[in-house]
Coordinates of C-alpha atoms and ligand atoms in Angstrom, one line a residue:
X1 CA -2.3 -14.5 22.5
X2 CA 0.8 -13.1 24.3
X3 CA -0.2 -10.3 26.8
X4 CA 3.4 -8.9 26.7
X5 CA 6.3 -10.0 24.4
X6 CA 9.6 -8.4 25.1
X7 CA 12.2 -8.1 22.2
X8 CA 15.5 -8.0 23.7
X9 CA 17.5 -9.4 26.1
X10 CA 20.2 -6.5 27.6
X11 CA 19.7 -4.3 30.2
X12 CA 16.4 -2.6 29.1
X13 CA 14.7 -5.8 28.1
X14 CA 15.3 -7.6 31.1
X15 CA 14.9 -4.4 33.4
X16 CA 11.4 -4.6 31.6
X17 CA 11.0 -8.0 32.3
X18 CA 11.4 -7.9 36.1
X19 CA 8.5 -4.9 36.1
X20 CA 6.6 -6.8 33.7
X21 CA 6.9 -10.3 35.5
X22 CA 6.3 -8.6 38.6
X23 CA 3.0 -7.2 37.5
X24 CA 2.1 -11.0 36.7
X25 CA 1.8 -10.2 33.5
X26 CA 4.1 -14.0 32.4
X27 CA 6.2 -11.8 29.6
X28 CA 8.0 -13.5 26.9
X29 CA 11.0 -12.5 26.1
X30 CA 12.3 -12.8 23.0
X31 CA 16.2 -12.8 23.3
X32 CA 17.4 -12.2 19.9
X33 CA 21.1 -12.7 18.2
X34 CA 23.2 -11.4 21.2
X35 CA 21.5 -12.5 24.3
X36 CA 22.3 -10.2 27.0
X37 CA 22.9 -7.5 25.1
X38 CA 25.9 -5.0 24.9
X39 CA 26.4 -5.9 28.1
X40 CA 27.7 -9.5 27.5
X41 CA 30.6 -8.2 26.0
X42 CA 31.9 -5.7 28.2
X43 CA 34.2 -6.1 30.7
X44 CA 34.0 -4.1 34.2
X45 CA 30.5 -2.0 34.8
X46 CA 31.9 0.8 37.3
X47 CA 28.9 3.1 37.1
X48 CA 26.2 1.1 37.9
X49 CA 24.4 2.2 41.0
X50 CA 24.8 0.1 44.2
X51 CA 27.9 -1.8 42.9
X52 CA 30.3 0.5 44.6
X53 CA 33.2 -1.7 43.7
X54 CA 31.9 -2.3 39.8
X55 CA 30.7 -5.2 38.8
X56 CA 31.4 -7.5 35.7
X57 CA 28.9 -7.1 32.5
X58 CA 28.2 -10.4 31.8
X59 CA 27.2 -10.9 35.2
X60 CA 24.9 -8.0 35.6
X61 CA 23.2 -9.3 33.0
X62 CA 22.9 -12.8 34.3
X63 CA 21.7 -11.5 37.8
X64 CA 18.9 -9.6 36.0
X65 CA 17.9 -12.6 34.5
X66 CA 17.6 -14.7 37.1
X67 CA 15.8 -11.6 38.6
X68 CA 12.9 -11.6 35.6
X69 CA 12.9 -15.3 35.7
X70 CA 12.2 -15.8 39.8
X71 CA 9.3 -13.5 39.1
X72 CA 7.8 -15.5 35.7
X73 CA 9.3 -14.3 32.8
X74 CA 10.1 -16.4 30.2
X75 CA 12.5 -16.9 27.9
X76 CA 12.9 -18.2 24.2
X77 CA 16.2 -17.7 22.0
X78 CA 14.4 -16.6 18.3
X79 CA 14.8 -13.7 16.6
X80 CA 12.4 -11.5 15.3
X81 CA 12.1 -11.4 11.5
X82 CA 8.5 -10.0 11.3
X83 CA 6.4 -7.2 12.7
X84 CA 3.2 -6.3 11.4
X85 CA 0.6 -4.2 14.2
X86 CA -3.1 -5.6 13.8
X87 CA -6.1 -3.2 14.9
X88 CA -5.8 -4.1 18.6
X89 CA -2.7 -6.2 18.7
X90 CA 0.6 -6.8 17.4
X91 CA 1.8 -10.2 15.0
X92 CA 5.3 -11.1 15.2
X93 CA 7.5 -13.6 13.6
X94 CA 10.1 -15.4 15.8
X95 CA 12.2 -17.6 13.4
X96 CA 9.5 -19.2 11.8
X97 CA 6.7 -19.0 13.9
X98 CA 3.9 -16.1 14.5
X99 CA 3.2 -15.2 17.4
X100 CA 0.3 -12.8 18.5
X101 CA 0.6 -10.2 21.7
X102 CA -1.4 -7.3 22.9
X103 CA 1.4 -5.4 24.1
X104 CA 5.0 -5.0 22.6
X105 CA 8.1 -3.7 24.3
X106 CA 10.8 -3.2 21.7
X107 CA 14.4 -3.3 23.5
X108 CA 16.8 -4.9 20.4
X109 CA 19.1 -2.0 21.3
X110 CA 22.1 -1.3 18.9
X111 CA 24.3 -3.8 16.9
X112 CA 28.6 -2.9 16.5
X113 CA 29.3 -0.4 13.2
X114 CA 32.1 -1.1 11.1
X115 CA 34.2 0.2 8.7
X116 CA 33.3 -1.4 5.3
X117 CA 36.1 -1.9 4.1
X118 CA 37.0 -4.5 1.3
X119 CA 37.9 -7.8 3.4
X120 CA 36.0 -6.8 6.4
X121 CA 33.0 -9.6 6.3
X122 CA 35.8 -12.4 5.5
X123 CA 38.2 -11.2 8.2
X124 CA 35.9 -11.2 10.9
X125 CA 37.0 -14.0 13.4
X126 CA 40.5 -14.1 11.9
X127 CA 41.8 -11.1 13.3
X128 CA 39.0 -8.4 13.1
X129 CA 36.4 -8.3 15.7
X130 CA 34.5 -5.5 17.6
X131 CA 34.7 -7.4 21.2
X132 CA 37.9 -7.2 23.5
X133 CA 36.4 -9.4 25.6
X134 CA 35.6 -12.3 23.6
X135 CA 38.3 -12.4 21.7
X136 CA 41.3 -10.4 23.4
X137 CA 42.5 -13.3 25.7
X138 CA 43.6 -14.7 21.8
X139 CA 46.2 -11.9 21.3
X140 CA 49.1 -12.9 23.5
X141 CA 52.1 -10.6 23.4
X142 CA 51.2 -9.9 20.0
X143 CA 50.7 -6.0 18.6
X144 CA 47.1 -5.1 18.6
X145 CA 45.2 -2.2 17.2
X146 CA 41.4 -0.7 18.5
X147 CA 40.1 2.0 16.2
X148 CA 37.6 4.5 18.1
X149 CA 37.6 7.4 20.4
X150 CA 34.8 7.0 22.3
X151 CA 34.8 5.0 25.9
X152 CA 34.2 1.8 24.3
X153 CA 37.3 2.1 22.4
X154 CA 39.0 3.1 25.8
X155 CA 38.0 0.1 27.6
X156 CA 38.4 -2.5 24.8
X157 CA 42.4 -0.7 24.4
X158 CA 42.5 -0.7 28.5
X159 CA 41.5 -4.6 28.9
X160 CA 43.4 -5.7 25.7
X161 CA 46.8 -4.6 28.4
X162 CA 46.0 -7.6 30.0
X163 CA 47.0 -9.7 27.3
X164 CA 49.0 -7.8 23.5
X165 CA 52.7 -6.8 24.1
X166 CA 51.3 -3.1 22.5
X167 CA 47.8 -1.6 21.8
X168 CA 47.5 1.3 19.3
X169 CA 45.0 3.3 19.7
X170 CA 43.5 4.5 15.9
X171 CA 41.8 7.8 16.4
X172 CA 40.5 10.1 13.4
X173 CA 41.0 13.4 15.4
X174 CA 43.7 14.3 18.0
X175 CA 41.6 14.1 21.2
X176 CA 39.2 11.4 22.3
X177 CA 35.8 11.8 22.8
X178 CA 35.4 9.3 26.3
X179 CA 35.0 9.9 29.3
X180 CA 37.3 12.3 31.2
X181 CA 38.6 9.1 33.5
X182 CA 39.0 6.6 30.9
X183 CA 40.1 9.0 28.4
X184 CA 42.9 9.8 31.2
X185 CA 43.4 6.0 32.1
X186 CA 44.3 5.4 28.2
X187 CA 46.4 8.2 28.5
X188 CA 48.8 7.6 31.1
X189 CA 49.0 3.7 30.1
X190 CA 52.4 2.3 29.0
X191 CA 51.3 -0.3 26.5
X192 CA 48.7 2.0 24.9
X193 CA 50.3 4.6 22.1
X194 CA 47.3 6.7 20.4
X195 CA 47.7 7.2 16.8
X196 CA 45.9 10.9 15.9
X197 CA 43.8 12.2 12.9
X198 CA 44.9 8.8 11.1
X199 CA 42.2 6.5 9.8
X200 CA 42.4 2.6 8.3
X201 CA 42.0 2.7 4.6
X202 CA 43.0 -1.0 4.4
X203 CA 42.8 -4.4 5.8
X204 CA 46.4 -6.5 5.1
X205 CA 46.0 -10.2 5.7
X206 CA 48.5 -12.8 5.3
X207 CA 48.2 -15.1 3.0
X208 CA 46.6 -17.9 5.6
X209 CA 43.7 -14.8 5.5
X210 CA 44.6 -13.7 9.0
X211 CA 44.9 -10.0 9.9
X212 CA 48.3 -9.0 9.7
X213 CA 48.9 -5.2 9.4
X214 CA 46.6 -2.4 8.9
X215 CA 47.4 0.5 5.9
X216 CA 46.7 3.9 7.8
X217 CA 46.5 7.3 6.2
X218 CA 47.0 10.5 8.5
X219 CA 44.2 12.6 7.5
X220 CA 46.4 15.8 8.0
X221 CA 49.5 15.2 6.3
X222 CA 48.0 12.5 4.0
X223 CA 51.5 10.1 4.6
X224 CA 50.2 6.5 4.2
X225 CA 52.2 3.9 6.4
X226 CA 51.4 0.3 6.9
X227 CA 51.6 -0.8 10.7
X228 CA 52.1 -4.5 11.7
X229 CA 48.9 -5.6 14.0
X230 CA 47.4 -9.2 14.8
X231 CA 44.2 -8.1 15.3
X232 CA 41.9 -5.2 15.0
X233 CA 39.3 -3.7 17.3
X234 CA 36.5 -2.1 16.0
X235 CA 34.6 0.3 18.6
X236 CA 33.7 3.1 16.6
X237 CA 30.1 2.8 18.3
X238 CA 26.3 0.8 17.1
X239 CA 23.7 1.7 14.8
X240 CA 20.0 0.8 16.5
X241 CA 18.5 -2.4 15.7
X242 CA 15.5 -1.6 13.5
X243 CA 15.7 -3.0 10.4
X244 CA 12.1 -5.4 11.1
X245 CA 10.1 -2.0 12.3
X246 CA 11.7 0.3 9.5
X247 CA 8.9 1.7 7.5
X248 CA 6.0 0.6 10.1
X249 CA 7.3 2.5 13.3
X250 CA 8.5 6.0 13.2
X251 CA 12.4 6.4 13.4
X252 CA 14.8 9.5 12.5
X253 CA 17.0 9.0 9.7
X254 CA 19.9 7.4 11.8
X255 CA 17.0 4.6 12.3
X256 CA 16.7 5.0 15.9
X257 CA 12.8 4.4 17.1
X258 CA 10.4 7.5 18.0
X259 CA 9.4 7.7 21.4
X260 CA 6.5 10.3 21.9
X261 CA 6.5 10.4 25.7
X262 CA 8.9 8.1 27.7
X263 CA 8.9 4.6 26.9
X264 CA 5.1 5.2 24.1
X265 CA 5.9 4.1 20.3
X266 CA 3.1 6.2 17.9
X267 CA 1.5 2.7 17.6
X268 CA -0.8 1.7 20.5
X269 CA 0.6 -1.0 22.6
X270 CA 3.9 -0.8 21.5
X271 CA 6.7 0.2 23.5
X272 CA 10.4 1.1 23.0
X273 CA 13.0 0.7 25.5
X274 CA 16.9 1.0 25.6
X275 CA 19.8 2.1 22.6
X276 CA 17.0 1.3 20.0
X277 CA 15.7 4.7 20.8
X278 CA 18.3 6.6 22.7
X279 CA 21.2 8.3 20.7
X280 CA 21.7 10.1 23.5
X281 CA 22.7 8.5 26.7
X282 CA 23.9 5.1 25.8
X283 CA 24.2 3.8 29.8
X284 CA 23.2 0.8 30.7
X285 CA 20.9 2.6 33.9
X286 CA 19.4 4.9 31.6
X287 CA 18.7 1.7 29.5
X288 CA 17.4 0.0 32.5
X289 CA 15.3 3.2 33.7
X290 CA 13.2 2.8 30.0
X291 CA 12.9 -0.7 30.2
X292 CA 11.1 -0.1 33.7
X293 CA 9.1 2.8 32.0
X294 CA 8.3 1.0 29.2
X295 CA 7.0 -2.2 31.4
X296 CA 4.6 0.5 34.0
X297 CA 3.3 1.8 30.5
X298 CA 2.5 -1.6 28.8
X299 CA 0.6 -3.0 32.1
X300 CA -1.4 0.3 32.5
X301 CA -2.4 0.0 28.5
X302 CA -3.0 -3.5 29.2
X303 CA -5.3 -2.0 32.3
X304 CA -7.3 0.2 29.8
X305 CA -5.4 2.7 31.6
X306 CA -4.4 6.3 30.3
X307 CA -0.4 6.8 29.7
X308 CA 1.5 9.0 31.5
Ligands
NAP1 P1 30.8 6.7 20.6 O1 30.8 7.5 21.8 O2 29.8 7.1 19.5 O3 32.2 6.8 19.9 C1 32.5 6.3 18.7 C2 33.9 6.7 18.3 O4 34.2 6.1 17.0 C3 34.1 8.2 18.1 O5 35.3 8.6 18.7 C4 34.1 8.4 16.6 O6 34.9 9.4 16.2 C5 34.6 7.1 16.1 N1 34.1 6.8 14.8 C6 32.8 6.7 14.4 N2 32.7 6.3 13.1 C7 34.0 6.1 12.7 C8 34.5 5.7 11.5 N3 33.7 5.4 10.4 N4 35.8 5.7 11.4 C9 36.6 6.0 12.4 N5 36.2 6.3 13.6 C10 34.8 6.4 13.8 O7 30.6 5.1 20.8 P2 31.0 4.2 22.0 O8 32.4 4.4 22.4 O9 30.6 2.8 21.6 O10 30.1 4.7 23.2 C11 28.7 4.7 23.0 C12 28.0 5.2 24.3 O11 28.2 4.2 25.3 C13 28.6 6.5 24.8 O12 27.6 7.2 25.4 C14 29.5 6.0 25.9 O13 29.7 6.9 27.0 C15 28.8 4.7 26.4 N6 29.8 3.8 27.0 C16 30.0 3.9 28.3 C17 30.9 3.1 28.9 C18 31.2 3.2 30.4 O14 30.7 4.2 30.9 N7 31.9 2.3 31.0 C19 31.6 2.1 28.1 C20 31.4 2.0 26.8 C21 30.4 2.9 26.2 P3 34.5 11.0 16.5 O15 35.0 11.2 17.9 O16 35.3 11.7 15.5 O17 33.0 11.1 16.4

């Protein structure tokens, strides 16, 4: 029996971890199909506190881990494909194994959305993709598309600079919807061209099966046009991941976990930290500031202590 199991890996997990570790409570954490979180594919963090020059995603992450880890967290790769709550405990399945804990902190945060449309499954990885920073180094003075208006779709267009000869920006209304100075940034960039109120209603590979253009419809004037891109960005934001706890923890319609006060799930001794519950705030130090919530609350149920 697990006294704490952690489910999640990016910055409320491991926030979590570093509390729960450092109440000697040995958590396991359970890092899931995108260790690291949301955070592993991002590019420069500039609104962390106490990084007053930024700091890079990837390595935020890894210096939180090494964080949880000097204190005695531990760490296994598996996913969770089970969750059942048992009277006074929780069962989990990791892969293939059960495992048993008394308390749970749920922090699987929110997986990329896409468009569904026909093609998309096969053309991922040959020319569709929703991370700039894994795969934008590929794009070499080649035209480049990122559909969103939100700031991940302005970072992803901003990095992707570095590398496409143009980056069109594919937004379904005529403004965009990030942050005032990324929003500018985009703005004022040479290689970046916004294209407004126009949506992709079609995916044009070649005939190898790599992208090759996108069809676009303008969603005032209706004119369809096909424009010529090597790859396509998808950042049109994340849906939570909760498909193991639908039906046995609450969520709202969207699927995004209850949380009745803080970081306290309806069930006892489960907890909920991070994007899984927050359709809200999105940051990586509100993310952080639940995982530490979630952590206090766990060891004081583990104490026989009231909540908050
Ligand atoms: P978001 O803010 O929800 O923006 C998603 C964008 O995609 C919106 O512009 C939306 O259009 C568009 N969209 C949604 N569904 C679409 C569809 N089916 N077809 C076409 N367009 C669609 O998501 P996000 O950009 O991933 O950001 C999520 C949160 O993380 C935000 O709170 C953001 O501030 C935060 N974030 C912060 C940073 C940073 O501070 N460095 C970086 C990345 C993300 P509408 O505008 O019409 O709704």
């Amino acid at each position: 029996m697990e006294k704490v199991i952690i489910v999640g890996s990016g910055c409320a997990g491991l926030t979590a971890a570093i509390y729960a570790a450092r109440a000697n409570l040995k958590p396991l954490v359970l890092e899931g199909r995108q260790p690291g979180g949301q955070l592993s594919t991002t590019t420069m963090v500039e609104n962390f506190p106490g990084f007053a020059d930024g700091i890079d995603g990837p390595q935020l992450i890894m210096n939180m881990h090494a964080q949880a880890e000097r204190f005695g967290a531990r760490f296994s790769y598996s996913e969770v494909t089970g969750f059942e709550p048992a009277g006074n405990h929780i069962r989990l399945k990791a892969d293939d194994e059960w495992l048993e804990t008394q308390a749970l902190i749920i922090a699987s945060g929110a997986a990329a959305r896409w468009l569904g449309l026909e093609n998309e499954e096969k053309l991922v990885g040959h020319g569709l993709t929703s991370c700039a920073t894994c795969d934008g180094a590929f794009y070499r003075n080649v035209p480049v598309c990122v559909i969103g208006g939100g700031d991940s779709a302005a970072e992803e267009a901003i990095f992707l600079t570095r590398f496409a000869s143009k980056v069109y920006l594919i937004h379904r209304r005529d403004k965009l919807r990030a942050s005032k100075i990324m929003a500018d940034r985009v703005l004022a960039h040479e290689k970046i061209e916004p294209i407004w109120n126009t949506v992709v209603t079609k995916y044009v590979p070649d005939e190898k099966g790599e992208m090759a253009a996108v069809m676009l419809r303008n969603i005032e004037s209706h004119e369809e046009r096909e424009l010529e891109v090597a790859c396509v960005f998808v950042a049109i934001g994340h849906d939570p991941n909760t498909q193991v706890f639908s039906g046995k923890l609450e969520t709202d319609p969207d699927g995004y976990l209850l949380v009745r006060h803080l970081a306290e799930s309806k069930h006892p001794g489960v907890f909920i930290a991070g994007d899984v519950a927050d359709r809200v705030y999105k940051q990586a130090i509100t993310a952080a500031g639940s995982g530490c919530a979630a952590a206090i609350e766990a060891e004081k149920y583990l104490s026989g202590l009231p909540p908050a």
